[in-house]
Short mmCIF file of C-alpha atoms in Angstrom, two decimals:
data_model
loop_
_atom_site.label_atom_id
_atom_site.label_comp_id
_atom_site.label_asym_id
_atom_site.label_seq_id
_atom_site.Cartn_x
_atom_site.Cartn_y
_atom_site.Cartn_z
CA MET G 1 -19.84 -6.04 46.66
CA THR G 2 -17.69 -3.82 44.08
CA THR G 3 -18.72 -2.56 40.55
CA GLU G 4 -15.76 -3.07 38.00
CA ALA G 5 -15.43 -0.54 35.29
CA PRO G 6 -16.00 -1.50 32.09
CA ILE G 7 -13.21 -2.79 30.18
CA ALA G 8 -12.52 -0.44 27.46
CA SER G 9 -12.63 -2.17 23.99
CA PRO G 10 -9.46 -2.10 22.34
CA ASP G 11 -11.37 0.09 19.76
CA ALA G 12 -12.02 2.53 22.08
CA LEU G 13 -9.51 5.23 21.56
CA HIS G 14 -9.59 8.98 23.12
CA TRP G 15 -8.81 11.62 20.37
CA GLU G 16 -8.64 14.65 22.68
CA LEU G 17 -10.64 17.76 21.25
CA GLY G 18 -12.17 15.57 18.77
CA GLY G 19 -10.06 15.96 16.00
CA THR G 20 -6.60 14.59 14.71
CA SER G 21 -4.26 17.34 16.52
CA ARG G 22 -3.80 15.13 19.35
CA ILE G 23 -3.10 11.52 18.51
CA PRO G 24 -3.30 8.81 21.16
CA PHE G 25 -0.18 6.90 21.99
CA ALA G 26 -2.22 3.68 21.43
CA VAL G 27 -2.78 4.01 17.81
CA TYR G 28 1.07 2.95 17.89
CA THR G 29 0.90 -0.20 20.38
CA ASP G 30 -1.56 -2.18 19.97
CA GLN G 31 -1.20 -5.28 17.91
CA GLN G 32 -4.95 -6.16 17.40
CA ARG G 33 -5.27 -2.63 16.19
CA HIS G 34 -2.26 -2.99 13.92
CA GLN G 35 -4.03 -6.18 12.40
CA ARG G 36 -6.89 -4.04 11.64
CA GLU G 37 -4.59 -1.90 9.50
CA LEU G 38 -3.20 -4.53 7.54
CA GLU G 39 -6.42 -5.62 6.51
CA ARG G 40 -7.97 -2.44 5.71
CA PHE G 41 -5.09 -0.57 4.47
CA PHE G 42 -2.73 -3.05 2.81
CA TYR G 43 -4.76 -5.83 1.99
CA LYS G 44 -7.78 -4.19 0.74
CA GLY G 45 -9.06 -0.97 -0.82
CA HIS G 46 -5.24 0.46 -1.61
CA TRP G 47 -2.41 -0.21 -3.69
CA CYS G 48 1.02 -1.22 -2.42
CA TYR G 49 4.11 -0.61 -4.01
CA VAL G 50 6.33 -3.58 -4.75
CA GLY G 51 9.04 -2.39 -6.73
CA LEU G 52 10.43 -1.00 -9.93
CA GLU G 53 9.91 -2.40 -13.61
CA ALA G 54 13.60 -1.83 -14.07
CA GLU G 55 14.52 -4.42 -11.31
CA ILE G 56 13.20 -7.21 -13.59
CA PRO G 57 13.86 -6.32 -16.95
CA ASN G 58 14.32 -9.70 -18.46
CA ALA G 59 11.72 -12.46 -19.14
CA GLY G 60 12.16 -14.85 -16.30
CA ASP G 61 13.48 -12.13 -14.04
CA PHE G 62 11.79 -11.83 -10.31
CA LYS G 63 12.47 -9.67 -7.14
CA ARG G 64 10.99 -10.88 -3.63
CA SER G 65 8.78 -8.03 -2.22
CA VAL G 66 6.30 -7.45 0.51
CA VAL G 67 2.72 -6.19 0.90
CA GLY G 68 2.02 -5.31 4.43
CA GLU G 69 3.53 -8.33 6.21
CA ARG G 70 2.62 -10.50 3.35
CA SER G 71 5.67 -12.21 1.24
CA VAL G 72 4.96 -11.32 -2.77
CA ILE G 73 6.96 -12.22 -5.81
CA MET G 74 6.85 -9.82 -8.79
CA THR G 75 7.71 -11.80 -12.02
CA ARG G 76 8.28 -11.06 -15.57
CA ALA G 77 6.93 -13.92 -17.62
CA ALA G 78 8.17 -14.90 -20.94
CA ASP G 79 5.61 -12.62 -22.71
CA GLY G 80 7.01 -9.53 -20.68
CA ALA G 81 3.85 -8.98 -18.66
CA ILE G 82 4.55 -8.19 -15.07
CA HIS G 83 2.86 -10.53 -12.33
CA VAL G 84 2.70 -10.17 -8.71
CA VAL G 85 2.17 -13.54 -7.07
CA GLU G 86 1.84 -14.20 -3.43
CA ASN G 87 4.61 -16.22 -1.89
CA VAL G 88 2.66 -18.95 -0.44
CA CYS G 89 2.50 -22.33 -1.97
CA ALA G 90 -0.83 -23.58 -2.79
CA HIS G 91 -0.22 -26.82 -1.06
CA ARG G 92 0.73 -26.60 2.42
CA GLY G 93 1.44 -23.09 2.58
CA MET G 94 5.07 -22.79 2.38
CA ARG G 95 6.74 -19.46 1.90
CA PHE G 96 8.77 -21.21 -0.61
CA CYS G 97 10.77 -18.47 -2.57
CA ARG G 98 13.88 -17.49 -0.51
CA LYS G 99 15.92 -15.69 -3.06
CA ARG G 100 15.73 -11.88 -3.21
CA HIS G 101 15.94 -11.85 -7.04
CA GLY G 102 16.99 -14.01 -9.71
CA ASN G 103 15.77 -15.50 -12.92
CA GLN G 104 14.19 -18.68 -13.30
CA THR G 105 11.34 -19.93 -15.73
CA GLU G 106 9.32 -21.65 -12.87
CA PHE G 107 8.91 -21.45 -8.98
CA VAL G 108 9.12 -24.87 -7.36
CA CYS G 109 7.98 -24.94 -3.59
CA PRO G 110 11.10 -27.32 -1.93
CA TYR G 111 8.43 -28.80 0.51
CA HIS G 112 6.82 -31.19 -2.15
CA GLN G 113 8.15 -29.71 -5.35
CA TRP G 114 4.92 -28.14 -6.64
CA SER G 115 6.00 -26.05 -9.68
CA TYR G 116 4.46 -22.66 -10.69
CA ALA G 117 5.00 -20.72 -13.55
CA PRO G 118 5.87 -17.12 -13.58
CA ASN G 119 2.19 -15.77 -13.73
CA GLY G 120 1.47 -18.08 -10.54
CA ASP G 121 -0.51 -21.03 -12.47
CA LEU G 122 -0.01 -24.44 -11.11
CA GLN G 123 2.01 -26.72 -13.79
CA GLY G 124 2.94 -29.62 -12.07
CA VAL G 125 2.28 -31.75 -8.75
CA PRO G 126 4.37 -34.91 -8.09
CA PHE G 127 2.59 -37.95 -8.02
CA ARG G 128 -0.54 -36.41 -9.08
CA ARG G 129 -1.59 -39.54 -10.74
CA GLY G 130 -0.38 -41.56 -8.10
CA VAL G 131 3.06 -44.19 -8.48
CA ARG G 132 3.24 -47.42 -10.34
CA GLN G 133 3.97 -50.43 -7.93
CA ASP G 134 3.55 -54.27 -9.00
CA GLY G 135 1.44 -53.47 -11.83
CA LYS G 136 -0.89 -50.91 -9.97
CA VAL G 137 -1.32 -47.36 -9.28
CA ASN G 138 -0.99 -46.06 -5.77
CA GLY G 139 -2.39 -42.73 -4.31
CA GLY G 140 -2.04 -39.65 -6.46
CA MET G 141 -4.69 -36.84 -6.29
CA PRO G 142 -8.53 -37.21 -6.57
CA ALA G 143 -9.71 -37.61 -9.92
CA ASP G 144 -11.38 -34.07 -9.84
CA PHE G 145 -8.23 -32.49 -8.60
CA ASN G 146 -7.98 -29.08 -11.19
CA PRO G 147 -4.54 -27.62 -11.26
CA LYS G 148 -6.33 -24.36 -12.52
CA ASP G 149 -8.22 -24.42 -9.11
CA HIS G 150 -4.76 -24.23 -7.27
CA ALA G 151 -2.89 -21.47 -8.48
CA LEU G 152 -0.53 -19.05 -6.18
CA THR G 153 -2.69 -16.13 -5.33
CA LYS G 154 -2.56 -13.45 -8.16
CA LEU G 155 -2.62 -9.84 -7.02
CA LYS G 156 -3.96 -7.02 -9.28
CA VAL G 157 -1.31 -5.20 -10.95
CA ALA G 158 -0.73 -1.56 -12.09
CA VAL G 159 2.74 -0.32 -13.54
CA ARG G 160 2.93 3.34 -14.28
CA GLY G 161 6.49 5.12 -15.17
CA GLY G 162 8.31 2.19 -14.42
CA VAL G 163 6.74 1.58 -10.60
CA VAL G 164 5.18 -1.51 -10.13
CA PHE G 165 2.07 -1.42 -7.63
CA ALA G 166 -0.11 -4.40 -6.40
CA SER G 167 -3.33 -5.24 -4.45
CA PHE G 168 -4.87 -8.30 -3.05
CA ASP G 169 -8.30 -6.46 -3.89
CA HIS G 170 -9.28 -6.86 -7.27
CA GLU G 171 -12.06 -4.52 -6.82
CA VAL G 172 -9.52 -1.61 -5.86
CA GLU G 173 -10.03 1.44 -7.79
CA SER G 174 -7.50 2.32 -10.71
CA LEU G 175 -3.91 3.05 -9.47
CA GLU G 176 -4.71 7.01 -11.06
CA ASP G 177 -7.77 7.40 -9.25
CA TYR G 178 -6.14 5.77 -5.83
CA LEU G 179 -3.44 8.84 -6.63
CA GLY G 180 -5.77 11.26 -7.53
CA PRO G 181 -4.50 14.33 -9.60
CA THR G 182 -2.62 16.53 -7.41
CA ILE G 183 -0.29 13.79 -6.42
CA LEU G 184 -0.49 12.28 -10.08
CA GLN G 185 1.26 15.23 -11.14
CA TYR G 186 4.21 15.00 -8.92
CA PHE G 187 4.16 11.06 -9.55
CA ASP G 188 4.40 11.85 -13.24
CA ARG G 189 7.05 14.43 -12.89
CA LEU G 190 9.33 12.08 -11.23
CA PHE G 191 8.63 8.89 -13.29
CA ASN G 192 8.22 10.93 -16.66
CA GLY G 193 8.29 7.87 -18.81
CA ARG G 194 12.22 7.34 -19.13
CA LYS G 195 13.50 4.10 -18.24
CA LEU G 196 14.87 3.89 -14.60
CA THR G 197 18.43 2.31 -13.45
CA ILE G 198 18.74 0.95 -10.42
CA LEU G 199 21.85 2.30 -8.65
CA GLY G 200 21.51 0.24 -5.12
CA TYR G 201 19.77 -0.66 -1.96
CA ASN G 202 19.56 0.31 1.71
CA ARG G 203 17.85 -1.89 4.00
CA GLN G 204 17.13 -0.88 7.53
CA ARG G 205 15.14 -2.30 10.14
CA ILE G 206 13.44 0.47 12.50
CA PRO G 207 11.94 -0.63 15.74
CA GLY G 208 8.80 1.63 15.58
CA ASN G 209 5.39 1.55 14.04
CA TRP G 210 5.35 1.78 10.55
CA LYS G 211 2.94 5.14 10.39
CA LEU G 212 5.97 6.90 12.20
CA MET G 213 7.79 6.74 8.94
CA GLN G 214 4.68 8.11 6.92
CA GLU G 215 4.48 11.08 9.48
CA ASN G 216 8.18 11.82 9.15
CA ILE G 217 7.70 12.62 5.66
CA LYS G 218 4.70 14.47 6.49
CA ASP G 219 6.32 16.73 9.14
CA PRO G 220 8.13 19.45 7.32
CA TYR G 221 8.54 20.87 11.08
CA HIS G 222 11.65 18.64 11.74
CA PRO G 223 14.02 18.63 9.07
CA GLY G 224 15.49 22.12 9.79
CA LEU G 225 15.67 21.06 13.71
CA LEU G 226 16.48 17.38 13.87
CA HIS G 227 18.72 17.17 11.09
CA THR G 228 21.84 19.63 11.59
CA TRP G 229 23.51 18.30 8.61
CA PHE G 230 20.97 19.72 6.29
CA VAL G 231 20.91 23.09 8.17
CA THR G 232 24.88 23.26 8.45
CA PHE G 233 25.29 22.81 4.89
CA GLY G 234 22.47 24.68 3.66
CA LEU G 235 20.04 22.10 2.08
CA TRP G 236 17.06 23.11 4.27
CA ARG G 237 15.79 26.43 5.33
CA ALA G 238 12.20 26.75 6.76
CA ASP G 239 11.78 29.83 4.68
CA ASN G 240 12.40 28.02 1.34
CA LYS G 241 9.62 28.45 -1.16
CA SER G 242 7.49 25.54 -0.41
CA GLU G 243 4.02 24.07 -0.88
CA LEU G 244 2.09 21.16 0.99
CA ARG G 245 -0.28 19.18 -1.21
CA MET G 246 -2.74 16.57 -0.19
CA ASP G 247 -4.93 14.30 -2.36
CA ALA G 248 -8.90 14.56 -1.75
CA HIS G 249 -8.79 11.81 1.18
CA HIS G 250 -5.54 13.30 2.55
CA ARG G 251 -3.93 10.12 2.83
CA HIS G 252 -1.12 11.03 0.27
CA ALA G 253 0.99 14.04 0.29
CA ALA G 254 3.91 16.29 -1.53
CA MET G 255 6.23 18.23 0.47
CA VAL G 256 7.57 20.48 -2.28
CA SER G 257 10.23 22.70 -1.88
CA THR G 258 12.61 25.28 -3.63
CA ARG G 259 15.85 26.39 -2.50
CA GLY G 260 16.50 30.21 -2.89
CA SER G 261 19.81 29.84 -4.48
CA MET G 262 20.56 26.79 -6.44
CA GLY G 263 24.42 27.46 -5.12
CA GLN G 264 26.40 26.01 -2.46
CA ALA G 265 25.43 26.32 1.30
CA SER G 266 25.25 29.66 3.00
CA GLY G 267 26.26 30.37 6.62
CA GLN G 268 22.99 32.32 6.60
CA ALA G 269 20.88 29.47 7.44
CA ALA G 270 21.18 29.53 11.17
CA GLN G 271 19.50 33.00 11.27
CA VAL G 272 16.42 31.12 9.85
CA THR G 273 16.43 27.94 12.23
CA GLN G 274 17.93 29.22 15.02
CA VAL G 275 19.45 25.67 15.38
CA SER G 276 21.79 25.89 18.27
CA SER G 277 24.04 23.22 17.03
CA PHE G 278 24.68 25.38 13.77
CA LYS G 279 28.22 25.53 12.98
CA ALA G 280 29.17 28.25 10.87
CA ALA G 281 32.82 27.20 10.91
CA MET G 282 31.98 23.80 9.92
CA GLU G 283 32.77 22.64 5.92
CA LEU G 284 32.27 19.76 3.97
CA GLU G 285 35.76 18.07 3.63
CA ASP G 286 34.37 16.62 0.25
CA LYS G 287 32.05 19.45 -1.28
CA ARG G 288 30.81 16.97 -4.10
CA PHE G 289 28.21 15.55 -1.46
CA LEU G 290 26.46 19.15 -2.32
CA ASP G 291 27.47 19.20 -6.26
CA ILE G 292 23.75 19.97 -7.27
CA VAL G 293 22.82 20.19 -10.75
CA PRO G 294 19.49 21.30 -11.73
CA GLU G 295 17.53 18.87 -14.23
CA PRO G 296 14.94 19.88 -16.71
CA TRP G 297 12.46 17.59 -15.22
CA TRP G 298 12.32 19.27 -11.90
CA GLN G 299 10.15 21.78 -13.67
CA LEU G 300 6.67 22.02 -12.75
CA GLY G 301 4.44 24.46 -14.33
CA GLU G 302 6.16 27.77 -13.19
CA GLN G 303 8.28 26.26 -10.30
CA MET G 304 11.59 24.16 -10.50
CA PRO G 305 11.35 22.44 -7.12
CA THR G 306 14.47 21.14 -5.60
CA ALA G 307 12.96 18.85 -3.23
CA VAL G 308 9.78 16.95 -3.54
CA MET G 309 8.82 14.10 -0.97
CA THR G 310 5.80 12.39 -1.62
CA THR G 311 3.77 10.14 0.70
CA LEU G 312 1.71 7.23 -0.88
CA PHE G 313 -0.52 5.73 1.73
CA PRO G 314 0.26 3.35 3.32
CA SER G 315 3.30 1.58 1.64
CA VAL G 316 6.15 4.19 -0.07
CA ILE G 317 7.83 7.31 -0.29
CA PHE G 318 9.41 8.65 -3.42
CA GLN G 319 12.11 10.88 -2.71
CA GLN G 320 13.66 13.56 -4.70
CA GLN G 321 16.28 15.53 -2.83
CA VAL G 322 18.09 17.72 -5.23
CA ASN G 323 19.89 15.01 -7.71
CA SER G 324 19.26 12.15 -5.33
CA VAL G 325 15.92 10.19 -6.17
CA SER G 326 14.83 7.02 -4.60
CA THR G 327 11.95 4.97 -3.17
CA ARG G 328 11.20 3.88 0.16
CA HIS G 329 9.22 1.00 1.01
CA ILE G 330 7.66 0.60 4.48
CA GLN G 331 7.45 -3.20 5.06
CA PRO G 332 5.60 -3.70 8.45
CA ASP G 333 6.58 -6.19 11.07
CA GLY G 334 4.11 -6.40 13.76
CA HIS G 335 2.94 -2.72 15.62
CA GLY G 336 6.52 -2.10 16.73
CA ALA G 337 8.86 -2.52 13.98
CA PHE G 338 9.14 -2.54 10.05
CA ASP G 339 11.67 -2.81 7.60
CA PHE G 340 12.64 0.19 5.42
CA VAL G 341 13.82 -0.56 1.98
CA TRP G 342 15.66 2.19 -0.10
CA THR G 343 15.83 1.87 -3.75
CA HIS G 344 18.37 4.39 -5.17
CA PHE G 345 17.69 4.76 -9.05
CA GLY G 346 18.77 6.97 -11.95
CA PHE G 347 17.47 7.31 -15.63
CA GLU G 348 18.93 5.81 -18.61
CA ASP G 349 19.82 9.19 -20.35
CA ASP G 350 21.99 10.26 -17.02
CA THR G 351 25.48 10.71 -17.87
CA ALA G 352 28.45 8.97 -16.11
CA GLU G 353 28.97 12.25 -14.13
CA MET G 354 25.37 12.11 -13.11
CA THR G 355 25.13 8.81 -11.86
CA GLU G 356 28.13 9.65 -9.93
CA ARG G 357 26.34 12.79 -8.30
CA ARG G 358 23.43 10.47 -7.43
CA LEU G 359 25.15 8.11 -5.52
CA ARG G 360 27.37 10.75 -3.71
CA GLN G 361 24.26 12.43 -2.83
CA ALA G 362 22.59 9.21 -1.93
CA ASN G 363 25.00 9.20 1.55
CA LEU G 364 22.80 11.58 2.67
CA PHE G 365 20.02 8.88 3.11
CA GLY G 366 19.61 5.32 3.97
CA PRO G 367 20.46 3.85 7.69
CA ALA G 368 23.67 5.54 7.85
CA GLY G 369 22.88 8.37 5.75
CA PHE G 370 24.31 11.95 7.01
CA VAL G 371 20.59 13.03 7.13
CA SER G 372 18.17 9.99 7.62
CA ALA G 373 20.35 8.26 10.18
CA ASP G 374 18.46 10.57 12.69
CA ASP G 375 14.78 9.53 11.34
CA GLY G 376 15.40 6.25 12.55
CA GLU G 377 16.46 7.19 15.85
CA VAL G 378 13.75 9.52 16.68
CA ILE G 379 11.03 6.59 15.38
CA GLU G 380 12.90 4.16 18.00
CA PHE G 381 12.72 6.59 20.89
CA SER G 382 9.34 8.04 19.98
CA GLN G 383 8.08 4.35 20.17
CA GLN G 384 9.42 3.34 23.48
CA ALA G 385 7.91 6.22 24.83
CA PHE G 386 4.55 5.06 23.38
CA GLU G 387 4.85 1.77 24.77
CA SER G 388 5.45 2.88 28.07
CA LYS G 389 2.54 5.02 28.41
CA PRO G 390 -0.27 4.02 25.59
CA GLN G 391 -3.11 6.41 27.43
CA HIS G 392 -1.20 9.34 26.56
CA ARG G 393 -1.25 11.21 23.01
CA THR G 394 1.28 13.32 20.88
CA LEU G 395 0.68 16.93 19.65
CA ALA G 396 0.42 18.03 16.25
CA GLU G 397 -0.98 21.40 16.25
CA LEU G 398 1.69 23.66 14.40
CA GLY G 399 -0.40 25.59 11.86
CA GLY G 400 -3.43 24.90 13.59
CA ARG G 401 -5.61 21.95 14.39
CA GLU G 402 -7.40 21.90 11.07
CA VAL G 403 -6.37 19.96 7.66
CA GLY G 404 -5.70 21.90 4.49
CA GLU G 405 -3.00 22.71 1.73
CA THR G 406 -0.58 25.31 2.72
CA ASP G 407 2.23 27.37 0.82
CA HIS G 408 4.64 27.29 3.91
CA MET G 409 6.38 24.57 5.61
CA VAL G 410 5.63 25.52 9.45
CA THR G 411 2.85 23.26 9.74
CA GLU G 412 2.08 19.81 10.80
CA THR G 413 -1.32 19.58 8.96
CA LEU G 414 -0.17 16.74 6.68
CA ILE G 415 0.02 14.33 9.69
CA ARG G 416 -3.36 15.55 10.90
CA GLY G 417 -4.78 14.94 7.42
CA MET G 418 -3.26 11.52 7.53
CA TYR G 419 -5.16 10.54 10.70
CA GLU G 420 -8.39 12.16 9.64
CA TYR G 421 -8.22 9.31 6.71
CA TRP G 422 -6.79 6.83 9.33
CA ARG G 423 -9.98 7.33 11.32
CA LYS G 424 -12.31 7.39 8.43
CA VAL G 425 -11.38 3.96 7.75
CA MET G 426 -10.57 2.39 11.27
CA GLU G 427 -13.50 3.79 12.90
CA ALA G 428 -15.61 2.14 9.78
CA PRO G 429 -17.92 -0.86 10.81
CA GLU G 430 -16.82 -4.17 10.06
CA PRO G 431 -17.73 -5.06 6.97
CA SER G 432 -20.33 -7.85 6.70
CA VAL G 433 -19.08 -11.45 6.61
CA ALA G 434 -20.60 -11.92 3.24
CA LYS G 435 -18.75 -9.09 1.72
CA GLU G 436 -15.21 -9.81 2.96
CA VAL G 437 -13.16 -10.80 0.03
CA SER G 438 -10.70 -13.79 1.06
CA PRO G 439 -7.68 -13.62 -1.10
CA MET F 1 28.95 -46.71 -36.60
CA SER F 2 25.90 -48.64 -35.05
CA ASN F 3 25.88 -50.55 -31.97
CA TRP F 4 22.90 -52.60 -31.51
CA THR F 5 22.46 -53.83 -27.84
CA ASP F 6 20.06 -56.45 -26.61
CA VAL F 7 18.38 -54.50 -23.73
CA ALA F 8 14.92 -56.36 -23.18
CA ALA F 9 12.45 -59.12 -23.93
CA GLU F 10 9.23 -57.32 -25.77
CA ALA F 11 7.04 -59.43 -23.80
CA ASP F 12 8.34 -57.36 -20.64
CA LEU F 13 6.65 -54.30 -22.29
CA PHE F 14 3.29 -52.94 -21.59
CA GLU F 15 1.05 -50.20 -22.74
CA GLY F 16 0.39 -47.07 -20.64
CA ALA F 17 4.04 -46.67 -18.98
CA GLY F 18 7.36 -47.82 -19.47
CA ILE F 19 10.10 -49.86 -18.19
CA PRO F 20 13.63 -49.01 -17.34
CA VAL F 21 16.52 -50.41 -18.80
CA ALA F 22 20.26 -50.01 -17.96
CA PRO F 23 22.71 -51.15 -20.95
CA GLY F 24 26.25 -49.89 -20.19
CA GLY F 25 24.93 -48.34 -16.93
CA ARG F 26 23.01 -45.65 -18.71
CA ASP F 27 19.28 -45.16 -17.68
CA ILE F 28 16.97 -45.64 -20.55
CA ALA F 29 13.17 -46.09 -20.69
CA LEU F 30 11.30 -48.41 -22.99
CA PHE F 31 7.82 -47.64 -24.04
CA ALA F 32 5.21 -49.70 -26.02
CA VAL F 33 2.49 -47.68 -27.87
CA ASP F 34 0.44 -49.55 -30.38
CA GLY F 35 2.98 -52.11 -31.06
CA GLU F 36 5.87 -49.89 -31.66
CA VAL F 37 8.57 -49.50 -29.14
CA PHE F 38 10.14 -46.38 -28.03
CA ALA F 39 13.29 -45.58 -25.98
CA THR F 40 14.36 -42.24 -24.19
CA ASP F 41 16.80 -41.17 -21.89
CA ASN F 42 14.91 -41.94 -18.36
CA LEU F 43 15.79 -39.07 -16.39
CA CYS F 44 13.59 -36.06 -17.11
CA THR F 45 15.17 -32.92 -18.22
CA HIS F 46 13.19 -30.96 -15.81
CA GLY F 47 12.70 -32.29 -12.38
CA HIS F 48 14.57 -34.98 -11.05
CA ALA F 49 12.14 -37.84 -11.86
CA ARG F 50 12.09 -41.19 -14.17
CA LEU F 51 9.99 -41.13 -17.04
CA CYS F 52 9.49 -44.91 -17.04
CA ASP F 53 6.72 -44.14 -13.97
CA GLY F 54 5.11 -41.71 -16.11
CA PHE F 55 1.85 -42.05 -17.98
CA VAL F 56 1.61 -42.55 -21.81
CA GLU F 57 -0.81 -40.48 -23.37
CA GLY F 58 -1.11 -41.13 -27.16
CA HIS F 59 2.53 -40.40 -28.25
CA GLU F 60 3.30 -38.41 -25.39
CA ILE F 61 5.06 -39.44 -21.96
CA GLU F 62 3.57 -37.33 -19.21
CA CYS F 63 6.29 -37.04 -16.21
CA PRO F 64 4.99 -38.38 -12.97
CA HIS F 65 6.67 -35.01 -11.04
CA HIS F 66 5.24 -32.14 -12.71
CA GLN F 67 2.95 -33.66 -15.51
CA GLY F 68 5.50 -31.91 -18.12
CA ARG F 69 5.22 -34.00 -21.57
CA PHE F 70 7.86 -35.23 -24.28
CA ASP F 71 6.75 -36.54 -27.70
CA LEU F 72 8.42 -40.30 -27.62
CA ARG F 73 8.78 -40.11 -31.25
CA THR F 74 11.02 -36.89 -31.66
CA GLY F 75 11.91 -36.41 -27.74
CA ASP F 76 10.40 -32.75 -28.15
CA ALA F 77 9.30 -31.13 -25.11
CA THR F 78 5.55 -30.69 -25.74
CA LEU F 79 4.09 -29.32 -22.32
CA ALA F 80 5.44 -27.07 -19.47
CA PRO F 81 7.33 -27.31 -17.37
CA CYS F 82 9.35 -29.39 -19.62
CA THR F 83 11.44 -27.11 -22.16
CA GLU F 84 14.17 -29.05 -23.02
CA PRO F 85 13.85 -31.93 -25.22
CA ILE F 86 14.60 -35.70 -23.89
CA LYS F 87 17.37 -37.72 -25.77
CA ILE F 88 15.68 -40.46 -27.82
CA TRP F 89 17.46 -43.92 -28.96
CA PRO F 90 17.18 -45.72 -32.46
CA VAL F 91 15.32 -48.99 -31.46
CA LYS F 92 14.55 -52.21 -33.51
CA VAL F 93 12.74 -55.64 -32.45
CA GLU F 94 14.02 -58.79 -33.73
CA GLY F 95 13.01 -62.22 -32.64
CA GLY F 96 11.12 -61.04 -29.63
CA ARG F 97 14.25 -58.94 -28.12
CA VAL F 98 14.62 -54.95 -28.28
CA PHE F 99 17.99 -53.73 -29.38
CA LEU F 100 18.93 -50.10 -29.02
CA ASP F 101 21.55 -48.45 -31.24
CA LEU F 102 24.13 -47.09 -28.39
CA GLY F 103 26.20 -45.54 -31.15
#
């Protein structure tokens, strides 16, 4: 008779050394854990990015978006108010809205033509009072059927600086408390009240776990090493003046850096990064990709950061890389893939030249960007390795094993901080059934 | 110029809902409210539904499809999701027959 080893609970993750400097591959590979992440991060207690106000400027405008893996619609009602409603018909549950964006005064599910107002209220139900035939009325909904009880699921909405966030959790803290004072100042620096203009979108499917995208933008170690374009053309140096900042929970972060010289690339970059692929002889055929013009809004206190990459956990990244500004929306699809949607924007007071400049610099980003194409690939190849040996772990020990803000880039502290928060939320006991909010 | 056309017998009308008539191939609904007769285009201006199958509430017709409403006296849309007015037709009743002025 043999004694079988107890089957490890799917919750049991082994964190080597007890902290978060060694991250189990299994945090990226398990579907059950992924479901828990959706419930605990995307659907409860957190704000998720859904879009920009400038995408729906007029009454009746709408944009289909995503919170976690749930399809939602961001709408502007006749009174100008912004609503976010779930794209699930109250009748038979169909995901009724197929258009990415448009303008209409109501939403009608094609299945049985239930009709909803832009704020999600149910307006009409075909044959609610039955159908007349030979002097009598057949069928219809029960007499106590009240359309007020059958609206679309309405999300809580917060708008700040033209950015729209939503939450299925109506008890969620305020957006400002959620961001915290440190991150809020970087948010307000970028979204400082000027009206935004939409310049365009990139969309890509990355076959890797969604957290890897957050980690990529919390990792200042890789840009000067992976992104040879950055190095070769002088946009990134590991000795740039820089800061890594976090909120009190360590879930959000800002990577702030200021280039030593505002001018064109210099060949000295290689001396700092030691990148073997650095090619001093290489020159840009079209130098306008790096036609950088400092803007007054970059100023923050005494500083004039040239790049601020802000990660808001779990759903979005706000990018300022010199004159290129964008939002990057993380839309998970199972544990092993996510859609990554980039919205490139500008400001209403931009000159035509500045708009051109932002668009040209946007060529560095997106799925085929001179820089960002690299990130999609390393995430894909990391996921492949994780799936092949989930009992193993990654190493994030650059700069030590602790978590804290720094005034340099030679550290993986932001990744360790994110997992500190991740563990706090994911390892908490299941909330009691009575407390469970079912949106 | 008037073009009064005999479309139905008054006795065919009943309170609470409408009846469809089709003079010259048009689709028109007749409604009786407290002994008075009203005529509107039958096809709702919102969804693809016939108002004659709807429900009369006071002087309003409620579309069977989405419960939007029109005022039978003016054709005005009075309840969402209906927003576009419905065309109304002049009516007279003579000798037990209902006439519409089709213009």
